[in-house]
Tab-separated table of C-alpha atoms in Angstrom:
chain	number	residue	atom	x	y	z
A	22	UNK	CA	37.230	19.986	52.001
A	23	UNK	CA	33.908	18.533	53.739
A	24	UNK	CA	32.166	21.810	53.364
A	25	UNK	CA	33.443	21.175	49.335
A	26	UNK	CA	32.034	17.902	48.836
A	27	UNK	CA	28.989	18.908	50.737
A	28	UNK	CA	27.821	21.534	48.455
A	29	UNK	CA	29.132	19.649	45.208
A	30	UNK	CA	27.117	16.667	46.431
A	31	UNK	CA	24.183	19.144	47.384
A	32	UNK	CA	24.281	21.035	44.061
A	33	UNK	CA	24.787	18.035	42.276
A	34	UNK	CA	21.513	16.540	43.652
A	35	UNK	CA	19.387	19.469	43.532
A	36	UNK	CA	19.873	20.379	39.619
A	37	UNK	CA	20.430	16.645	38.150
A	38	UNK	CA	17.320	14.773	40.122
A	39	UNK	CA	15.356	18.369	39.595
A	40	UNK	CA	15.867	18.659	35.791
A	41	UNK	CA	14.320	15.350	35.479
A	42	UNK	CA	11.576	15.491	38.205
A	43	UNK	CA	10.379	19.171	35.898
A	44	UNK	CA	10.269	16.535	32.962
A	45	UNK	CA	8.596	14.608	33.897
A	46	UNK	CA	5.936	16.600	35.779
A	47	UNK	CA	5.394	18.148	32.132
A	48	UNK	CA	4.958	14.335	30.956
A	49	UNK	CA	2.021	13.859	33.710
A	50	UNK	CA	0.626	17.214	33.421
A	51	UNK	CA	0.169	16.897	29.394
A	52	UNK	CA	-1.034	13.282	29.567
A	53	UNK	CA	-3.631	13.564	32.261
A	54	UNK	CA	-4.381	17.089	33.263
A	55	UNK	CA	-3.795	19.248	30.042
A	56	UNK	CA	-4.425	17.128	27.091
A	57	UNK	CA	-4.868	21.008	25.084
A	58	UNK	CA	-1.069	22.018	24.538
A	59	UNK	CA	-2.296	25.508	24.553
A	60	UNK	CA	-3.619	25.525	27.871
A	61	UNK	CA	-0.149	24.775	29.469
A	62	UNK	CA	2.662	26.380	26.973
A	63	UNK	CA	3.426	29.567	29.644
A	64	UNK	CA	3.684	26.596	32.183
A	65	UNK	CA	5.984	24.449	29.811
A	66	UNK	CA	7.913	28.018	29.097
A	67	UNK	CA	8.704	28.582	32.861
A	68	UNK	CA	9.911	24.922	33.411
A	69	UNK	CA	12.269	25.301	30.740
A	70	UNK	CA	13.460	28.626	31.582
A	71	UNK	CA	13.814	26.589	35.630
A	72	UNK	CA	15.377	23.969	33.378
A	73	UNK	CA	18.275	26.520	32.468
A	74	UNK	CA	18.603	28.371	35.489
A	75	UNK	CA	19.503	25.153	36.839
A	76	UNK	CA	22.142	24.657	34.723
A	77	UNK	CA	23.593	27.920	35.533
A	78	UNK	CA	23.616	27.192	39.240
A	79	UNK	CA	25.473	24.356	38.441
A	80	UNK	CA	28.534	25.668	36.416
A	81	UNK	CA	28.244	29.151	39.238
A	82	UNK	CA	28.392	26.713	42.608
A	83	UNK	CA	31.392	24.704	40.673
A	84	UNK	CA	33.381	27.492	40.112
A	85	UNK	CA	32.506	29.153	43.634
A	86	UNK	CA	33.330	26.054	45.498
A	87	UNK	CA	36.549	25.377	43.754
A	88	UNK	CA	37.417	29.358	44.485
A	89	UNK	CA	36.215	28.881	48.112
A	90	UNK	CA	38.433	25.778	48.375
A	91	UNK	CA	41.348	27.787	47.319
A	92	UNK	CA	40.998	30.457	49.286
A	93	UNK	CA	40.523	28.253	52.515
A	94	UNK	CA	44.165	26.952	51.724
A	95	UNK	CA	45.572	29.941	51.114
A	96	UNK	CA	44.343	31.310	54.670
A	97	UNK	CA	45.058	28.637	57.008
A	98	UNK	CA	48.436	28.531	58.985
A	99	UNK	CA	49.402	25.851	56.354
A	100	UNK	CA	50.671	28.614	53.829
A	101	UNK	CA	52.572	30.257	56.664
A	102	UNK	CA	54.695	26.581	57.357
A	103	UNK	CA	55.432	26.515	53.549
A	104	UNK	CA	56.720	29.699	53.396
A	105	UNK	CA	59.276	32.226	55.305
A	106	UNK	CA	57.161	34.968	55.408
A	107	UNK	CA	53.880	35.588	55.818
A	108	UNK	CA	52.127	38.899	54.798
A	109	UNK	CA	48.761	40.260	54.661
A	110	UNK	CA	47.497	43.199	52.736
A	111	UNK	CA	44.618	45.202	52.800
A	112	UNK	CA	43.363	43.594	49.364
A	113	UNK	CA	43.639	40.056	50.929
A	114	UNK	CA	41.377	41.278	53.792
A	115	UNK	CA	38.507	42.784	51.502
A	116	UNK	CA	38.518	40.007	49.260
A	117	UNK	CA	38.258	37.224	52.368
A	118	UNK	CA	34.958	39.987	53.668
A	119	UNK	CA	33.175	40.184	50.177
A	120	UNK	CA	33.339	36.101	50.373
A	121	UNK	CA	32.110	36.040	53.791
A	122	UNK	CA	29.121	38.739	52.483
A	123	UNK	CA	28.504	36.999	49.266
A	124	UNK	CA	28.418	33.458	50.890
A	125	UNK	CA	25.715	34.537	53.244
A	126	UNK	CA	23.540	35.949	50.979
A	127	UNK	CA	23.923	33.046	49.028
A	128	UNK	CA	22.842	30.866	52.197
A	129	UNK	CA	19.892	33.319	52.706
A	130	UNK	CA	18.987	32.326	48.933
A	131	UNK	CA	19.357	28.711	49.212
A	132	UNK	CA	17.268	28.687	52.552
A	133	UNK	CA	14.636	29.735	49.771
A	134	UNK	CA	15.181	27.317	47.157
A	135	UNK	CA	14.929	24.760	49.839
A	136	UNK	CA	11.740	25.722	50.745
A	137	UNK	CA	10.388	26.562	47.162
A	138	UNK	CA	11.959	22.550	46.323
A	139	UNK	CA	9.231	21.699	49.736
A	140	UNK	CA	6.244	22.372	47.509
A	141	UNK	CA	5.927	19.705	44.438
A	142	UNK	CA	7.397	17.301	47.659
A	143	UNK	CA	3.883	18.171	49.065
A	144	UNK	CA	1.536	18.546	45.669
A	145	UNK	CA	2.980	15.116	45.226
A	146	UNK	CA	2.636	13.958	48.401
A	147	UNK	CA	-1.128	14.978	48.827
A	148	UNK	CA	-1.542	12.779	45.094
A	149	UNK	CA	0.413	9.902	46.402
A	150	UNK	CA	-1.659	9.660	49.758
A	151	UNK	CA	-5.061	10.262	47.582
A	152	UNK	CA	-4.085	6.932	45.945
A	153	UNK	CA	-3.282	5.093	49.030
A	154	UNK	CA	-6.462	5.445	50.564
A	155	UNK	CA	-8.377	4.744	47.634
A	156	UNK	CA	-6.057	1.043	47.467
A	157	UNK	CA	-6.408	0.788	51.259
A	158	UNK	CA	-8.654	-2.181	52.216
A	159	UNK	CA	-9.988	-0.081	55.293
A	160	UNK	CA	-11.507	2.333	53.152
A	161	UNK	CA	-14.660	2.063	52.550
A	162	UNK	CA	-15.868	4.404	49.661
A	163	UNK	CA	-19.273	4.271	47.691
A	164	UNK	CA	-17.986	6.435	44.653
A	165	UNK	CA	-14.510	6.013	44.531
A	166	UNK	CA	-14.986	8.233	41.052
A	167	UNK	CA	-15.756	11.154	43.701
A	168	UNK	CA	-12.242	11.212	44.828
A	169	UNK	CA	-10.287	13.693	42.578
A	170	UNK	CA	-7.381	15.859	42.720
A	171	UNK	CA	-7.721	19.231	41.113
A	172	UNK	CA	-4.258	20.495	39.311
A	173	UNK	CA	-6.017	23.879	38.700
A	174	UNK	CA	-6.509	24.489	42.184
A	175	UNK	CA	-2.611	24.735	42.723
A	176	UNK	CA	-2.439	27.383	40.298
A	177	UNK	CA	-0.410	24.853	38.138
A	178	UNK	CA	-2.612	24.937	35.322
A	179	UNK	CA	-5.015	27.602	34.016
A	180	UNK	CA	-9.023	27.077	34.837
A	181	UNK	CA	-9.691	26.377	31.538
A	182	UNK	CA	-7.706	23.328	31.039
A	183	UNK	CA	-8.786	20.128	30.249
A	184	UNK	CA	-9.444	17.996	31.512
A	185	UNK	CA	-8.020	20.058	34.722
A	186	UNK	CA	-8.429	16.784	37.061
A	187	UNK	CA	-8.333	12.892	37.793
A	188	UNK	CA	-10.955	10.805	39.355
A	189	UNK	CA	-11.238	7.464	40.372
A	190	UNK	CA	-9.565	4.946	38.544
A	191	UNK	CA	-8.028	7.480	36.427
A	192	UNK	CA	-6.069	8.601	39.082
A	193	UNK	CA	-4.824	5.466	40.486
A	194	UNK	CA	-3.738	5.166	36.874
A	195	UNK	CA	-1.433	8.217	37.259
A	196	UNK	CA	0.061	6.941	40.465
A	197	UNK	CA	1.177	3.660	39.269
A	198	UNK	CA	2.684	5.609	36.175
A	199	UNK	CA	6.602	5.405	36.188
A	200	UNK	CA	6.873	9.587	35.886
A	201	UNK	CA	5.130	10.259	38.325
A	202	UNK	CA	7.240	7.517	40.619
A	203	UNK	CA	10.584	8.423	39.322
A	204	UNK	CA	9.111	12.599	40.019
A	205	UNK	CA	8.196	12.141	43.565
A	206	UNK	CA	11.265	10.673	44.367
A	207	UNK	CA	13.237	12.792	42.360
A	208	UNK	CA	11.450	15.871	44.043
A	209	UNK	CA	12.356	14.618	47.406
A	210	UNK	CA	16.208	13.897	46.584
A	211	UNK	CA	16.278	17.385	45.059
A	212	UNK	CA	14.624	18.845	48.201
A	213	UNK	CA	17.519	16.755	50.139
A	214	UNK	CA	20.402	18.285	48.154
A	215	UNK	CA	19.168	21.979	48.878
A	216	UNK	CA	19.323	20.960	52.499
A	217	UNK	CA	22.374	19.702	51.691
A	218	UNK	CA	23.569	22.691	50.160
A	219	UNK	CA	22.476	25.066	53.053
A	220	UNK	CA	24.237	22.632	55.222
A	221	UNK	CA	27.116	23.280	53.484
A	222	UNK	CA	27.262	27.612	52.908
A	223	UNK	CA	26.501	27.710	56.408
A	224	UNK	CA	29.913	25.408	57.260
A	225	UNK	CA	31.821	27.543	54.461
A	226	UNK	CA	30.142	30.634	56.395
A	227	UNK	CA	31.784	29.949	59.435
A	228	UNK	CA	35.062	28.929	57.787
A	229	UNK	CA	35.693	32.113	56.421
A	230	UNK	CA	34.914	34.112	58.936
A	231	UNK	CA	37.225	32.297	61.088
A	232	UNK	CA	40.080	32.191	58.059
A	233	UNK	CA	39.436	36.367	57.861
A	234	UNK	CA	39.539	37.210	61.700
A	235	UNK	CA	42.748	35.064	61.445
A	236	UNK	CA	44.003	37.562	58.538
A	237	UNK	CA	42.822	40.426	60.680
A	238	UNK	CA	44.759	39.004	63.502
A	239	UNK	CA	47.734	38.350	61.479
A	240	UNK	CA	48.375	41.252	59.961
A	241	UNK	CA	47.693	42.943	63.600
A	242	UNK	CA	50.371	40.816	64.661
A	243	UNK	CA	53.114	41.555	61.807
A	244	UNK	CA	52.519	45.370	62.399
A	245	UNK	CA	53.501	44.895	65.941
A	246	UNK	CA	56.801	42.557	65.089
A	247	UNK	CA	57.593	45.324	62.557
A	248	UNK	CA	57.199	48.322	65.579
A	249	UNK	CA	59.012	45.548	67.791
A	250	UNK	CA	61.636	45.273	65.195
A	251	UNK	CA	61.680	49.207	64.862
A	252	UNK	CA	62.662	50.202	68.060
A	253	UNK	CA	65.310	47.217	68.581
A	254	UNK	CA	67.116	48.258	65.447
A	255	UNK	CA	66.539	51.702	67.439
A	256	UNK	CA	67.631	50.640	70.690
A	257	UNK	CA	70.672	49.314	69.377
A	258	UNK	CA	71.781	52.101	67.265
A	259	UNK	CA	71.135	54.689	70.612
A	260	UNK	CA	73.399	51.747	72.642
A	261	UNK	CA	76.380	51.819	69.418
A	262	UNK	CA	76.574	55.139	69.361
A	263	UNK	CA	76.762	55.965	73.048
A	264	UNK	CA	79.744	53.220	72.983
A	265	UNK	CA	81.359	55.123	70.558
A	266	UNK	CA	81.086	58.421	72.228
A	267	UNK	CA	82.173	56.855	75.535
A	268	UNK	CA	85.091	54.979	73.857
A	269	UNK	CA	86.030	58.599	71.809
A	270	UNK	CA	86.108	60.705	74.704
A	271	UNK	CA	88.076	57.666	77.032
């Protein structure tokens, strides 16, 4: 259940706040940097095409969790209390090991959206500190208008864009713009919920590895109470039957 609402939570916070943080950073970027819509249409392209992967992890990580909820109750000692017998079978086994394979390489791929989430945290970041020192009062600059930030040197935007950067006042003017606000935060919430969402795999990793070595070590178990129950059903024909020869030739 807390591994559940972990990755729900996580999910939830990495595709809702990072939907809107892409939005807006296409708001800033065609205001400011790329006035020419030419200039950034593959760039508007591949945040759209982010845009709907996102909502594809969403609706996948739903399903998963609710199916890795499931089969969490379905392994724990819980189902053996609620019924009178217990079985496992080799199908039960393989399907608890391809969730304990497909969970960790979904961990291993989350470990990299979290740290591909890292990077408008720190383009932003770097913008957001430009600004700062430009308001601070200990600064002490004789051309503010030399202070720029360069989108094109990110790779963000092709050379050729234009304007391509923001100077001076222009880019204090961007800062104190409510998309790029409402962005940076978003892009750090977002970056939280992958973390969050790691957090979570790795919990749900260890859950069902315990829940299958406890299948493994079930069904070892049953196939010992059934040779148990074997050769007492065998002991006590081998005892009835000497009785009966003993009483036959008394």
């Amino acid at each position: 259940m807390v591994a559940t609402i972990l990755c729900f939570s996580g999910v939830a916070l990495f595709c809702g706040c990072g939907h809107v943080a892409l939005t807006g950073t296409v708001t800033i970027l065609e205001n400011h940097f790329s006035k020419v819509t030419s200039d950034n249409a593959m760039l508007t392209d591949i945040i759209q095409l982010m845009q709907y992967i996102i909502y594809g992890i969403a609706s996948f990580f739903f399903l998963y969790g609710i199916i890795l909820l499931a089969e969490g109750f379905y392994t724990t000692s819980a189902v053996k209390e609620l019924h009178s017998e217990f079985k496992t079978t080799i199908c039960g086994r393989c399907i608890s090991g391809m969730f304990v394979f497909l969970t960790y390489i979904l961990g291993v791929a989350w470990l990299g959206v979290f740290g591909f989430s890292a990077v408008p945290v720190f383009l932003f970041y770097n913008m957001w500190s430009t600004c700062a020192a430009m308001k601070s009062p200990m600064a002490n600059f004789t051309n503010i208008d030399s202070i720029c930030v360069d989108a094109r040197q990110y790779g963000i935007i092709p050379w050729n864009a234009t304007p391509g950067k923001a100077c001076g006042s222009t880019l204090g003017d961007i800062c104190n713009t409510n998309e790029f606000y409402l962005s940076y935060h978003l892009y750090i919430v977002a970056c939280a919920g992958a973390g969050a969402t790691v957090i979570a795999l790795i919990h749900f990793l260890m859950i069902l590895s315990a829940n299958w070595a406890y299948l493994k070590d079930a069904s070892h178990m049953h196939a010992y109470q059934d040779i148990k129950m074997k050769e007492e059903r065998e002991l006590q024909d081998i005892t009835s039957r000497s009785k009966e020869c003993l009483n036959s030739y008394t």
